Amino acid sequence: MKHQGMTLWFTGLSGAGKTTISKAVEEKLREQGYKVEVLDGDVVRENLTKGLGFSKADRDENIRRIGFVAQLLTRNGVIVIVSAISPYRAIRDEVRGKIGNFMEIFVNAPLAVCEERDVKGLYKKARAGEIKSFTGIDDPYEPPINPEVECRTNQETLAESVEKVMAKLNEYVHVNNSVSKVA
Ligand SMILES: Nc1ncnc2c1ncn2[C@@H]1O[C@H](COP(=O)(O)OS(=O)(=O)O)[C@@H](OP(=O)(O)O)[C@H]1O
Ligand SMILES: Nc1ncnc2c1ncn2[C@@H]1O[C@H](COP(=O)(O)OP(=O)(O)O)[C@@H](O)[C@H]1O
């Protein structure tokens, strides 16, 4: 039987919790014996999409390239975890269409909460005008309309967010019985 994988696509503002939740999900999946690869916006921008900026055209190109790699891995039985702001709905829907086995996870926290967290100090810089086109400040974020999972990270614990993602993934695995484990 040909095994297919699945792409778990985490989208949301900077500081919403994409990396935190996706790392915890990655750990759980590895414990359970799944083949997992992680494509995190921050890391991917140092290699696969090095040189791209934050204009709409560059963000779309970033997402297309990430989507392309995710597509290749997904059709070869890997669970791909993508963690990228991916602020534009149309390009998220485009990669969803290409990948097929795709779960969109909206990591949702109000801008004020993300800004208060300011994990990397970037909101402060954006407010000071030192960074231009910062998502949520002077650049758009288009929330998903019908995501498979929504994690409200200002209202639920990390464990609850992780559980929601795992539960939805298990639904897919049981319906399709097609996500492969490491032999
Ligand atoms: N202008 C601007 N807007 C948003 N984010 C910025 C910007 N400049 C740098 N950064 C840092 O880059 C990370 C986002 O990269 P992504 O590849 O996820 O962005 S995108 O999906 O192409 O929109 C993002 O990482 P996260 O905080 O983990 O989301 C920021 O650390
Ligand atoms: N329920 C939660 N889920 C995820 N992160 C949370 C949650 N509650 C608080 N946080 C905190 O929010 C911050 C999110 O940062 P990060 O995961 O780097 O965001 P992103 O990858 O979206 O930029 C971390 O400091 C994390 O500890």
Coordinates of C-alpha atoms and ligand atoms in Angstrom, one line a residue:
M1 CA 0.0 0.0 0.0
K2 CA 1.3 3.4 -0.9
H3 CA 1.6 5.5 2.3
Q4 CA 0.9 9.2 2.2
G5 CA 1.9 11.8 4.8
M6 CA 0.3 14.9 5.9
T7 CA 1.2 18.6 6.1
L8 CA 0.4 20.4 9.4
W9 CA 0.5 24.1 8.4
F10 CA 0.8 26.5 11.4
T11 CA -0.1 30.1 10.5
G12 CA -0.4 33.1 12.8
L13 CA 1.2 36.3 13.9
S14 CA 4.8 36.5 15.1
G15 CA 4.7 35.4 18.8
A16 CA 1.3 33.7 18.5
G17 CA 2.9 30.3 19.4
K18 CA 3.5 28.6 16.1
T19 CA 7.0 27.4 16.9
T20 CA 6.2 26.5 20.5
I21 CA 3.2 24.3 19.6
S22 CA 4.8 22.8 16.5
K23 CA 7.9 21.7 18.5
A24 CA 5.7 20.0 21.1
V25 CA 3.7 18.3 18.3
E26 CA 6.9 17.2 16.6
E27 CA 8.1 15.6 19.9
K28 CA 4.8 13.7 20.3
L29 CA 4.8 12.4 16.8
R30 CA 8.4 11.2 17.0
E31 CA 7.6 9.4 20.2
Q32 CA 4.8 7.7 18.4
G33 CA 7.1 6.6 15.6
Y34 CA 6.1 8.9 12.8
K35 CA 8.5 10.2 10.2
V36 CA 8.5 14.0 10.8
E37 CA 10.2 17.0 9.1
V38 CA 9.9 20.6 10.3
L39 CA 10.0 23.6 8.0
D40 CA 10.1 26.7 10.2
G41 CA 9.9 30.1 8.6
D42 CA 12.9 31.4 10.6
V43 CA 15.1 28.5 9.7
V44 CA 14.0 28.1 6.1
R45 CA 14.8 31.8 5.5
E46 CA 18.4 31.0 6.2
N47 CA 18.7 28.4 3.4
L48 CA 15.8 27.5 1.0
T49 CA 14.5 31.0 0.9
K50 CA 17.6 33.0 1.8
G51 CA 17.5 36.5 0.4
L52 CA 13.8 36.9 0.3
G53 CA 12.3 39.8 2.3
F54 CA 8.8 40.6 3.6
S55 CA 7.1 42.3 0.6
K56 CA 3.9 40.5 -0.5
A57 CA 5.8 39.0 -3.5
D58 CA 8.6 37.7 -1.4
R59 CA 6.4 36.3 1.3
D60 CA 4.3 34.5 -1.4
E61 CA 7.5 33.1 -2.9
N62 CA 8.7 32.0 0.5
I63 CA 5.4 30.1 1.0
R64 CA 5.4 28.6 -2.5
R65 CA 8.9 27.2 -1.9
I66 CA 8.0 25.8 1.5
G67 CA 4.8 24.4 0.0
F68 CA 6.8 22.7 -2.8
V69 CA 9.1 20.9 -0.3
A70 CA 6.1 20.1 1.9
Q71 CA 4.4 18.5 -1.1
L72 CA 7.3 16.3 -2.0
L73 CA 7.7 15.1 1.6
T74 CA 4.0 14.6 2.2
R75 CA 3.6 12.3 -0.9
N76 CA 6.5 10.2 0.5
G77 CA 4.9 9.4 3.8
V78 CA 6.3 12.2 6.0
I79 CA 4.4 14.3 8.4
V80 CA 5.5 17.8 7.6
I81 CA 5.2 20.5 10.2
V82 CA 5.3 24.0 8.6
S83 CA 5.5 27.0 10.9
A84 CA 5.3 30.3 9.0
I85 CA 3.3 33.5 9.5
S86 CA 2.0 32.9 5.9
P87 CA -0.2 36.0 6.2
Y88 CA -2.0 35.7 2.8
R89 CA -5.0 33.5 2.5
A90 CA -4.8 32.9 -1.3
I91 CA -1.3 31.5 -1.2
R92 CA -2.2 29.3 1.8
D93 CA -5.2 27.9 -0.2
E94 CA -2.9 27.4 -3.2
V95 CA -0.5 25.2 -1.3
R96 CA -3.4 23.4 0.3
G97 CA -4.7 22.5 -3.1
K98 CA -1.3 21.3 -4.3
I99 CA -0.5 19.2 -1.2
G100 CA -3.9 17.6 -0.7
N101 CA -3.3 16.0 2.7
F102 CA -3.2 19.3 4.5
M103 CA -4.3 20.6 7.9
E104 CA -4.4 24.3 8.5
I105 CA -3.8 25.2 12.2
F106 CA -4.6 28.8 13.0
V107 CA -2.4 29.8 16.0
N108 CA -4.5 32.7 17.2
A109 CA -3.6 35.2 19.9
P110 CA -4.6 38.9 19.8
L111 CA -2.0 41.3 18.4
A112 CA -1.8 43.0 21.9
V113 CA -0.9 39.6 23.5
C114 CA 1.8 38.9 20.9
E115 CA 3.1 42.3 21.3
E116 CA 3.2 42.0 25.1
R117 CA 5.1 38.7 24.7
D118 CA 7.5 40.2 22.2
V119 CA 9.5 37.0 22.2
K120 CA 12.2 38.4 19.9
G121 CA 11.9 42.1 20.6
L122 CA 10.7 42.7 17.0
Y123 CA 7.4 44.4 17.9
K124 CA 9.3 47.0 19.8
K125 CA 11.5 47.6 16.8
A126 CA 8.5 47.7 14.5
R127 CA 6.7 50.3 16.7
A128 CA 9.9 52.3 16.7
G129 CA 10.0 52.2 12.9
E130 CA 13.2 50.2 12.8
I131 CA 11.5 47.3 11.0
K132 CA 9.1 48.1 8.2
S133 CA 6.2 45.9 6.9
F134 CA 5.9 44.0 10.2
T135 CA 2.9 41.7 10.2
G136 CA 0.1 43.1 12.4
I137 CA 1.7 46.5 12.7
D138 CA 2.0 47.9 9.2
D139 CA 1.5 44.8 7.2
P140 CA -1.6 42.6 6.8
Y141 CA -2.6 39.2 8.3
E142 CA -5.5 37.5 6.8
P143 CA -6.9 34.9 9.2
P144 CA -8.0 31.5 8.0
I145 CA -11.8 31.3 7.4
N146 CA -12.2 27.6 8.1
P147 CA -9.1 26.2 9.6
E148 CA -9.1 22.5 10.7
V149 CA -7.8 23.6 14.1
E150 CA -7.7 26.9 15.9
C151 CA -5.4 27.3 18.9
R152 CA -6.3 30.3 21.1
T153 CA -3.0 30.5 22.8
N154 CA -4.1 33.3 25.2
Q155 CA -7.0 31.2 26.5
E156 CA -5.7 27.7 26.5
T157 CA -2.5 25.9 27.7
L158 CA 0.2 24.6 25.5
A159 CA -0.9 21.1 26.4
E160 CA -4.5 21.9 25.3
S161 CA -3.3 23.3 22.0
V162 CA -1.1 20.3 21.3
E163 CA -4.0 17.9 22.2
K164 CA -6.3 19.6 19.7
V165 CA -3.8 19.2 16.9
M166 CA -3.1 15.5 17.8
A167 CA -6.8 14.8 18.0
K168 CA -7.5 16.2 14.5
L169 CA -4.5 14.4 13.1
N170 CA -5.7 11.1 14.6
E171 CA -9.1 11.6 12.9
Y172 CA -7.3 11.8 9.5
V173 CA -5.1 8.8 10.3
H174 CA -8.1 6.7 11.3
V175 CA -10.1 7.7 8.3
N176 CA -7.4 7.3 5.7
N177 CA -5.1 4.8 7.6
S178 CA -2.4 6.2 5.4
V179 CA 0.2 8.0 7.4
S180 CA 3.3 5.9 7.6
K181 CA 5.5 5.2 10.7
V182 CA 9.2 4.5 10.7
A183 CA 9.7 0.8 10.1
Ligands
LIG1 N1 8.6 42.4 8.6 C1 8.4 41.3 9.2 N2 7.2 40.7 9.4 C2 7.1 39.5 10.0 N3 8.1 38.8 10.5 C3 9.3 39.3 10.4 C4 9.5 40.5 9.7 N4 10.9 40.8 9.7 C5 11.5 39.8 10.3 N5 10.5 38.9 10.8 C6 10.9 37.6 11.4 O1 10.7 36.6 10.4 C7 9.8 35.6 10.8 C8 8.7 35.4 9.8 O2 9.1 34.6 8.7 P1 8.1 33.8 7.9 O3 8.9 33.1 6.9 O4 7.3 32.9 8.8 O5 7.2 34.9 7.2 S1 6.1 34.8 6.0 O6 5.4 33.5 6.2 O7 6.9 34.8 4.8 O8 5.3 36.0 6.1 C9 9.2 36.0 12.1 O9 9.3 34.9 12.9 P2 8.2 34.4 14.0 O10 8.3 35.5 15.1 O11 8.6 33.1 14.5 O12 6.8 34.4 13.4 C10 10.1 37.2 12.6 O13 11.0 36.7 13.5
LIG2 N1 -0.8 28.1 24.8 C1 0.3 28.5 24.3 N2 0.8 28.0 23.2 C2 1.9 28.4 22.6 N3 2.7 29.4 23.1 C3 2.3 29.9 24.3 C4 1.1 29.6 24.9 N4 1.0 30.3 26.0 C5 2.0 31.1 26.1 N5 2.9 30.9 25.0 C6 4.2 31.6 24.8 O1 4.0 32.5 23.6 C7 5.3 32.6 23.0 C8 5.1 32.1 21.5 O2 6.4 32.3 20.8 P1 6.7 31.4 19.5 O3 6.3 30.0 19.7 O4 8.1 31.7 19.2 O5 5.7 32.2 18.5 P2 5.8 32.2 16.9 O6 6.5 31.0 16.4 O7 4.3 32.2 16.5 O8 6.4 33.5 16.5 C9 6.3 31.7 23.7 O9 7.0 32.5 24.6 C10 5.4 30.7 24.5 O10 5.9 30.3 25.7

